[in-house]
Tab-separated table of C-alpha atoms in Angstrom:
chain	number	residue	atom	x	y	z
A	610	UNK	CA	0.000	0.000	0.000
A	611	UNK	CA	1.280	3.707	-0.761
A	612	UNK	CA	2.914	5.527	2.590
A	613	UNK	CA	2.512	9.123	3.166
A	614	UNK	CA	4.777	10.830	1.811
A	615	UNK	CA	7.576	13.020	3.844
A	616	UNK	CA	8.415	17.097	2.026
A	617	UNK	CA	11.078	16.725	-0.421
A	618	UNK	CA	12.196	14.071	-2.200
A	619	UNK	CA	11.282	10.554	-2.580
A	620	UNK	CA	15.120	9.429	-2.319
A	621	UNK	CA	18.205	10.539	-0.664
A	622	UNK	CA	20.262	11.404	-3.698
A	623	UNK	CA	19.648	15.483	-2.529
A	624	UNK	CA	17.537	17.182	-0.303
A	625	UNK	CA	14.944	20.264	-1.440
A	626	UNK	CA	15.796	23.384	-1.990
A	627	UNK	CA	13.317	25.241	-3.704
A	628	UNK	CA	15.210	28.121	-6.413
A	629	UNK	CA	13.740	30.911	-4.055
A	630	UNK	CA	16.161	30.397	-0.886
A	631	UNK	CA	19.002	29.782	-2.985
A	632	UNK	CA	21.254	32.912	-4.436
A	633	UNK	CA	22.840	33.482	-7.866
A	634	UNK	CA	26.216	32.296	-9.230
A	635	UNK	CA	27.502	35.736	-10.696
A	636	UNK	CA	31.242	36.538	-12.734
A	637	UNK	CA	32.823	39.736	-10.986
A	638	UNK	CA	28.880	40.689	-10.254
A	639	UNK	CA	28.030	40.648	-14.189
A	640	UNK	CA	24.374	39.926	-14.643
A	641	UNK	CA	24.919	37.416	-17.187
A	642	UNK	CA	22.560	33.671	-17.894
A	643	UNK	CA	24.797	31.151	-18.461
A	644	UNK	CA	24.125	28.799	-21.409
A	645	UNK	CA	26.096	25.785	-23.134
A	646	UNK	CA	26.100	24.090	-25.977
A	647	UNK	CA	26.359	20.218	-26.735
A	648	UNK	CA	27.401	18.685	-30.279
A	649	UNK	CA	26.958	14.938	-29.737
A	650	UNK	CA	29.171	12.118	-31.151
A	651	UNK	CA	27.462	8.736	-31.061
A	652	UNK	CA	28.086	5.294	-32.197
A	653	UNK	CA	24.533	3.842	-33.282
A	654	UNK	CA	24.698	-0.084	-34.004
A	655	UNK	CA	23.647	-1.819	-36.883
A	656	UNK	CA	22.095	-4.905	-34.885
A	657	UNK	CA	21.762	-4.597	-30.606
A	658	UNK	CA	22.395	-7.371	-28.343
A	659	UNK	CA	19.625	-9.189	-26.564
A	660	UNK	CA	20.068	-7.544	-23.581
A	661	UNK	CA	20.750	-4.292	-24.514
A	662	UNK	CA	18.003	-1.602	-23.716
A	663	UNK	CA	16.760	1.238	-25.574
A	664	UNK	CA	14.813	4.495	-25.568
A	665	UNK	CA	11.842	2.772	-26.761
A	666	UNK	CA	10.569	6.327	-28.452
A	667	UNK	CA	12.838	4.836	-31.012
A	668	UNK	CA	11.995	1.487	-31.390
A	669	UNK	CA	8.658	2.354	-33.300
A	670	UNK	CA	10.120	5.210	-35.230
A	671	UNK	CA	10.410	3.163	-38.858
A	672	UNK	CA	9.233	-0.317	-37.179
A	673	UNK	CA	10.730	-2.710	-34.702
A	674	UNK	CA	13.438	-4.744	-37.553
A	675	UNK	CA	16.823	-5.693	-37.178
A	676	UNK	CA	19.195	-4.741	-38.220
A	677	UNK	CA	17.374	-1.446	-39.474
A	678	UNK	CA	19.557	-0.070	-42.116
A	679	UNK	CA	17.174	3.027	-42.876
A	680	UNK	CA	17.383	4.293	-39.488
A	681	UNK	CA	20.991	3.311	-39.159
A	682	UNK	CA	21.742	5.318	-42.490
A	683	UNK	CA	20.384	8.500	-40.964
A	684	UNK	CA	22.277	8.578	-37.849
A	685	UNK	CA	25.185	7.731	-39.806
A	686	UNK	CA	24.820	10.641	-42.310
A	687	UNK	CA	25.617	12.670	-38.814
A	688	UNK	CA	29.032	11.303	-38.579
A	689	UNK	CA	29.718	11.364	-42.687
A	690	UNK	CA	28.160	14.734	-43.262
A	691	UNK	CA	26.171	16.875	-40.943
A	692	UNK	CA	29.178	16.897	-38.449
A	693	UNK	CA	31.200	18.914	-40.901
A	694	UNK	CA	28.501	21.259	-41.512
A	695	UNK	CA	28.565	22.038	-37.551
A	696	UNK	CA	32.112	22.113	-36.958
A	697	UNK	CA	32.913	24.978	-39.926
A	698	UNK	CA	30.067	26.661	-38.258
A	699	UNK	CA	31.533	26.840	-34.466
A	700	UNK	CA	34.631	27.505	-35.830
A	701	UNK	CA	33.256	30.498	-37.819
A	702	UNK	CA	31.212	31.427	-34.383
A	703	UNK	CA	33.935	31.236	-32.529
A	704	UNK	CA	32.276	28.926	-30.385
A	705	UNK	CA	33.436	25.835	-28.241
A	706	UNK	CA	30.610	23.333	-27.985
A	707	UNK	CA	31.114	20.817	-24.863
A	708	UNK	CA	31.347	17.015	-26.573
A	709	UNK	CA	28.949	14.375	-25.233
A	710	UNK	CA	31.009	11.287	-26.720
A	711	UNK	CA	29.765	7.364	-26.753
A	712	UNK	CA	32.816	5.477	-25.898
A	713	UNK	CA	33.120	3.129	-28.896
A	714	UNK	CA	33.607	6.311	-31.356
A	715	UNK	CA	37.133	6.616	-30.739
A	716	UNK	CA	37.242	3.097	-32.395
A	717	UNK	CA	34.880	3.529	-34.903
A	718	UNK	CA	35.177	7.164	-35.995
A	719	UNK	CA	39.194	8.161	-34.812
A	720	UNK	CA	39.013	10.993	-37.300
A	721	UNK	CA	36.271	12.527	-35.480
A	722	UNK	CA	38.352	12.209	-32.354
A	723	UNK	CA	41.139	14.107	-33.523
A	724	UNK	CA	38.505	16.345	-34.739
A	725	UNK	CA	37.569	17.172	-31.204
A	726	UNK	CA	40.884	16.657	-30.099
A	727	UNK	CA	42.843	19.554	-32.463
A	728	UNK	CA	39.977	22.093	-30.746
A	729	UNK	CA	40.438	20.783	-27.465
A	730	UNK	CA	36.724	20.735	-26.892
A	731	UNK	CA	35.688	19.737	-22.998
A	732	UNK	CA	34.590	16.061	-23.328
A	733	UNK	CA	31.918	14.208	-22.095
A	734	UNK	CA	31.342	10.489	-21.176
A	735	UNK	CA	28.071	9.596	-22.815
A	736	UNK	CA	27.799	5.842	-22.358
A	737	UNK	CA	29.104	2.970	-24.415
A	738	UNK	CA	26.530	3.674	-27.950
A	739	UNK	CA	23.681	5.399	-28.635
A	740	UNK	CA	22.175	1.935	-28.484
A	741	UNK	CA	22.533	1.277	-24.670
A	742	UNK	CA	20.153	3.321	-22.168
A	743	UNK	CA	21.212	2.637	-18.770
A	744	UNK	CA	18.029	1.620	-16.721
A	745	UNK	CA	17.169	0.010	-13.741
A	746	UNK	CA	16.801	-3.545	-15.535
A	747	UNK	CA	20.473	-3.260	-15.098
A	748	UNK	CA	22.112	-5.343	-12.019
A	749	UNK	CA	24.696	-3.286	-10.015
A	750	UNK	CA	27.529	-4.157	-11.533
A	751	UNK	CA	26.571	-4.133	-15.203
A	752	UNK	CA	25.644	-0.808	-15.019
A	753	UNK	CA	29.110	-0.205	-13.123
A	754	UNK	CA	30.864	-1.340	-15.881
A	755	UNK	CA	28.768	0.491	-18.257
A	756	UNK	CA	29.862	3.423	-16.543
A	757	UNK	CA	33.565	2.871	-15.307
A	758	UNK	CA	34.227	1.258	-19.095
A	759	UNK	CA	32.822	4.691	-20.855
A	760	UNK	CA	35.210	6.364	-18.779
A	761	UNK	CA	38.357	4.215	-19.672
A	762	UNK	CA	37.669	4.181	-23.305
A	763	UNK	CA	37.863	7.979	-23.782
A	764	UNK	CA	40.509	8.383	-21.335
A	765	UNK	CA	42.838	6.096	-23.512
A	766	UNK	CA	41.289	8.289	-26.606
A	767	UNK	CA	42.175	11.299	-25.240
A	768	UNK	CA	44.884	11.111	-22.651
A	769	UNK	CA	42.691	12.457	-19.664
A	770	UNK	CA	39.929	11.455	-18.109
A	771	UNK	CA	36.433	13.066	-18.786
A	772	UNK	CA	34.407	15.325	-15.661
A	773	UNK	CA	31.381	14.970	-16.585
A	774	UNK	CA	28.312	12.580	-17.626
A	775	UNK	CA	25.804	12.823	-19.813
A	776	UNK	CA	23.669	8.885	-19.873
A	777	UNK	CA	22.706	7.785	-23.195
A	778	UNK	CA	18.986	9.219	-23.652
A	779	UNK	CA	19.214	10.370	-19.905
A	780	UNK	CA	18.901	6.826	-18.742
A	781	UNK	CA	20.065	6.320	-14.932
A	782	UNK	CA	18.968	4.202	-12.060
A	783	UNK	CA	19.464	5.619	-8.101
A	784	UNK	CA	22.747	4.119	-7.803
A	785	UNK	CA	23.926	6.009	-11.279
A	786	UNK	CA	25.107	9.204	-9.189
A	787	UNK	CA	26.949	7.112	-6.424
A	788	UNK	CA	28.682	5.223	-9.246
A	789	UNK	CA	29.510	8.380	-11.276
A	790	UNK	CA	30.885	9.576	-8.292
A	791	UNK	CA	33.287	6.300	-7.350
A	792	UNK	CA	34.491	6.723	-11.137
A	793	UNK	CA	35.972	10.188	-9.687
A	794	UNK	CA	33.266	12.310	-12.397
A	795	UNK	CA	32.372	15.799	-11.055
A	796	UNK	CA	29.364	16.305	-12.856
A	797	UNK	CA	26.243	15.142	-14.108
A	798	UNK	CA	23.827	16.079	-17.117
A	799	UNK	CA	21.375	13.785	-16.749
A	800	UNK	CA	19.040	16.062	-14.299
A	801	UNK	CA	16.368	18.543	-15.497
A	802	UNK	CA	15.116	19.562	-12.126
A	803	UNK	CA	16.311	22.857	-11.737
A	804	UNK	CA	17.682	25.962	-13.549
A	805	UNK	CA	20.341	26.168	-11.419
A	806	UNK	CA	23.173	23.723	-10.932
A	807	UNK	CA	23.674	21.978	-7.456
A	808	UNK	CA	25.951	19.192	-5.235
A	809	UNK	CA	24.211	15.805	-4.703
A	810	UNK	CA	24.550	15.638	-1.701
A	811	UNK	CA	23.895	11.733	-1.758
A	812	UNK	CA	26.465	10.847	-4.174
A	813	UNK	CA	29.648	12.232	-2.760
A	814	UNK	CA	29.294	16.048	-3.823
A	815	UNK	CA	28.747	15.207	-7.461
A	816	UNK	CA	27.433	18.567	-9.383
A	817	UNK	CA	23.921	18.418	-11.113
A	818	UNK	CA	24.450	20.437	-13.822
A	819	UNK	CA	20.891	21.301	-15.646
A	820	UNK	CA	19.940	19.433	-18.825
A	821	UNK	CA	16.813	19.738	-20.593
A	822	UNK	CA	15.270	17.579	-22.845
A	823	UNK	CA	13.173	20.183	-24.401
A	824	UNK	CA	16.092	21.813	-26.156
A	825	UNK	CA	17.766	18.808	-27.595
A	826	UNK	CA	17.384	18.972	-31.080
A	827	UNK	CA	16.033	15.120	-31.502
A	828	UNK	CA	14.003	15.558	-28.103
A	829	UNK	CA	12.254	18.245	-30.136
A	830	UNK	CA	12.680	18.450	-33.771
A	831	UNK	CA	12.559	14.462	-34.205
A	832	UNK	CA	10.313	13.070	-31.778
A	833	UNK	CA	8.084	15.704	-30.505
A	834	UNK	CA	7.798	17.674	-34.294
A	835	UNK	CA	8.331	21.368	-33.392
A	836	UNK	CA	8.537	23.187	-36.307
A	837	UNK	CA	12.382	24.346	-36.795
A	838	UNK	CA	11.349	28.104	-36.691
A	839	UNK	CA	9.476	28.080	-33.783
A	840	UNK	CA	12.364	25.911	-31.727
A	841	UNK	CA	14.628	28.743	-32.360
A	842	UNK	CA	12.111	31.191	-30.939
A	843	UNK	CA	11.415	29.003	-27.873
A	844	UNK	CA	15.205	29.284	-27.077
A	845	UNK	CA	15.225	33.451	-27.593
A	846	UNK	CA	11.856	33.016	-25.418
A	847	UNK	CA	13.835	31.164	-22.703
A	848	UNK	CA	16.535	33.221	-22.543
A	849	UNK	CA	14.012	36.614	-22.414
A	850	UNK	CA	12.223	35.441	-19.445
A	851	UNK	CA	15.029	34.758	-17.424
A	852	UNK	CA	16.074	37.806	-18.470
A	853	UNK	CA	12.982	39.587	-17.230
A	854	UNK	CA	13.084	37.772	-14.098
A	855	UNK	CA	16.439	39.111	-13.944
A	856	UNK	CA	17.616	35.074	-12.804
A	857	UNK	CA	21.332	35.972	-13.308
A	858	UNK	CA	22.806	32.869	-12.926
A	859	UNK	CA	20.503	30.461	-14.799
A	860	UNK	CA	21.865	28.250	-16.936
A	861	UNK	CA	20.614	26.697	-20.263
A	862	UNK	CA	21.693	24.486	-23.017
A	863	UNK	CA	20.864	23.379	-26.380
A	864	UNK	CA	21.856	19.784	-27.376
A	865	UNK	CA	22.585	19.376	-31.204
A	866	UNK	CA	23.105	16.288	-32.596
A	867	UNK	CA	24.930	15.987	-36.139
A	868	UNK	CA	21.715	13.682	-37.913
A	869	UNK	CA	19.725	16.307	-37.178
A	870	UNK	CA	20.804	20.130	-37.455
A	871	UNK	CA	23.737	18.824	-39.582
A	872	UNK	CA	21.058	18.548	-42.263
A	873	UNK	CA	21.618	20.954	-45.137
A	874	UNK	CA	17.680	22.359	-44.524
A	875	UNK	CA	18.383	22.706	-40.439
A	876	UNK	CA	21.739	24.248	-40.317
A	877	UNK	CA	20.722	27.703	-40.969
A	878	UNK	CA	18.325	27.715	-37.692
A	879	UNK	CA	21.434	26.703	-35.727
A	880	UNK	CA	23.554	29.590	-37.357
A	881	UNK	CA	20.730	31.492	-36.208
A	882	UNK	CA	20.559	30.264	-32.944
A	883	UNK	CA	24.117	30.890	-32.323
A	884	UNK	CA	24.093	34.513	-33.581
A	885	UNK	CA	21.122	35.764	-31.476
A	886	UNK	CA	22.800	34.060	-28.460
A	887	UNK	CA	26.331	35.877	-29.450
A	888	UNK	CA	24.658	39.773	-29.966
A	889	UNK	CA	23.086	39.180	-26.355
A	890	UNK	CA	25.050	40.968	-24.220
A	891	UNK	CA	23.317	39.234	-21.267
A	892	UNK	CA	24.544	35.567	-22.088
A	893	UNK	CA	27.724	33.905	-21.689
A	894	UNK	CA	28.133	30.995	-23.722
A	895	UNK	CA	30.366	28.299	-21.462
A	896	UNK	CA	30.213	24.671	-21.410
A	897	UNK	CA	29.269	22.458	-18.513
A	898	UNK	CA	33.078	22.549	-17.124
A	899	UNK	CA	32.864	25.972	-16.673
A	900	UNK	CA	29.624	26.361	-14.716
A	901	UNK	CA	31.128	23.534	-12.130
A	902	UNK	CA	34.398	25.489	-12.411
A	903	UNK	CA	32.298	28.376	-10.848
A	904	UNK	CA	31.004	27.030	-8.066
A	905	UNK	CA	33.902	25.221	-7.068
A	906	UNK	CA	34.815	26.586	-3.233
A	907	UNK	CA	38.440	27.003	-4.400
A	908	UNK	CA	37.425	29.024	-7.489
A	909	UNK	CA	34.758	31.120	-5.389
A	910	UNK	CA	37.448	31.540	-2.633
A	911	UNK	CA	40.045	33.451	-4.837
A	912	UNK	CA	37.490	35.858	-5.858
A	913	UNK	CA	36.687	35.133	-9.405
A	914	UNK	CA	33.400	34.291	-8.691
A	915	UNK	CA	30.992	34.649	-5.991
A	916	UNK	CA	27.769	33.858	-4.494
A	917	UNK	CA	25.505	36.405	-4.478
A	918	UNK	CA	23.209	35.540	-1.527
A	919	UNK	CA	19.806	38.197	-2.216
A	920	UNK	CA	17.744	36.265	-4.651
C-alpha cells in the first residue's frame, strides 16, 4: 500500500531546496545567464544485443526490424556529413561546444576524435553507444561497468579522463550518481530539475548540472515535431524570461546532434541560434566545465566568482 509521503524528495540522492532560498552564481557581479552548448558524437549499431536496452521512443520510429539499415543510415549521415557542416560553423562562431562522446567512437570514428581533439573541446562520457540506455533492468555491476568502461575508453582516446556525464537518452537508475561519483566524475547532465546547478549531496558532492530535454534537437525536432522556426524562438523566449526575471545565474543548453541540425535544410536555424545568443550581451556561452568550475569553493574563494546571496 502507498505511505505518506515526507516534504522533499522521494530518495536521498539530494535534499529540497526550492530556487527561491538559494542565491545566484555571478562573474565579478556581471548579470549574465549562463548557457552551453552540446554537439553529440554517437556510435549507433547496426544490430543490438539481446540484452541491450533502448529508448523505446525509437523502437517504433520506422518499425521494430533488425538490423534497421534506414534508421541506421540516418544517424550515420551525422558522422559522414552533418558533423562537418557544424564544426565549420563553431569555428566560424567562434564557439566551443562541450562534446557528449559514446565510448566506442574513438574506435569507430578516430578521425572525429582528432577532430575534437585539435579544438580541445571539454569532453563528455556519454555511455558505451547510442544503443545502450542505462536503466534500472540493469544489475549493479553491469551498469558499473557500463559506466567505469565509458570512462576508460575515452581516457585512452584522449589522454585524460572526462568530468562529466551525460547517460545515453538520460537513462540512470538511483545508484547512477553514487557510481559516477566512485568513477571520480564531477558532474552530471542527466538532471532537469532545476535551472540552477547543485551538489548531490547523496552521491559524494557530485554537481547536477541542468539538462533539458526540451532543447535537444532530436528531443524536439525528431520526436516531438516542433517546427524548426518556432524551436529557435522558444530558445530566444527562454533566454528573455530569465532575463525579465532578472535570474542571473541560470543556466541553459541546447543539445545538437549531427543527424539532425547537420542537415543541409536545419543548419541555418542553428547559425541562427548561435548569432542571437552571441549579440546578447546578457549571455555567456560556457560549457558544462565551466559552470562547475564556478562554483567550485576554491574558485569562489580566490574571488573570481561569488555567491551572491539576495535572490
Amino acid at each position: 500500500m502507498p505511505t505518506r509521503p515526507e516534504r522533499g524528495m522521494d530518495h536521498d540522492l539530494y535534499s529540497f531546496t526550492p530556487i527561491s532560498t538559494r542565491g545566484h552564481i555571478q562573474a565579478q557581479g556581471a548579470r549574465k545567464v549562463y548557457f552551453y552548448i552540446l554537439l553529440y558524437l554517437e556510435y549507433w549499431a547496426i544490430e543490438r544485443a539481446p540484452d541491450v536496452y533502448s529508448d523505446p521512443r525509437f523502437a517504433t520510429e520506422y518499425g521494430s526490424y533488425f538490423p534497421e539499415f534506414r534508421t541506421w543510415s540516418y544517424r550515420e549521415y551525422g558522422n559522414r556529413v552533418g558533423i562537418y557542416r557544424i564544426l565549420k560553423l563553431f569555428d566560424q562562431a567562434d564557439i566551443k561546444p562541450a562534446v557528449p562522446i559514446n565510448a566506442l567512437i574513438p574506435r569507430v570514428h578516430p578521425e572525429l576524435i582528432d577532430q575534437i581533439k585539435k579544438r580541445g573541446w571539454e569532453i563528455i562520457a556519454h555511455g558505451l553507444s547510442a544503443n545502450r540506455m542505462i536503466t534500472s533492468q540493469m544489475e549493479t555491476e553491469e551498469e558499473r561497468s557500463e559506466i567505469f568502461t565509458s570512462r576508460d575508453l575515452l581516457t585512452a582516446a584522449f589522454g585524460y579522463r572526462p568530468r562529466g556525464w551525460l547517460g545515453q537518452d538520460f537513462g540512470g537508475t538511483n545508484k547512477t550518481s553514487a557510481i559516477l561519483a566512485e568513477a571520480g566524475f564531477t558532474y552530471t547532465l542527466d538532471w532537469a530539475n532545476d535551472e540552477l546547478p547543485y551538489r548531490q549531496s547523496g552521491s559524494n558532492g557530485l554537481y547536477a548540472v541542468p539538462a533539458f530535454p526540451d532543447f535537444d534537437d532530436v528531443e524536439a525536432l525528431w520526436l516531438r515535431r516542433v517546427p524548426l522556426a518556432r524551436f529557435t524562438s522558444l530558445i530566444s523566449e527562454a533566454v528573455n524570461r530569465l532575463e525579465h526575471e532578472q535570474a542571473w545565474g541560470r543556466v541553459l543548453g541546447l543539445g545538437v546532434h549531427p543527424w539532425v541540425f547537420g542537415a543541409s535544410h536545419r543548419i541555418k536555424y542553428l547559425s541562427a541560434i548561435l548569432d542571437s545568443l552571441k549579440a546578447n550581451p546578457k549571455v555567456e556561452i560556457v560549457t558544462p566545465g565551466n559552470v562547475v568550475d564556478h562554483l567550485d569553493e576554491r574558485t569562489i574563494n580566490s574571488g573570481c566568482f561569488k555567491t551572491v546571496a539576495d535572490f
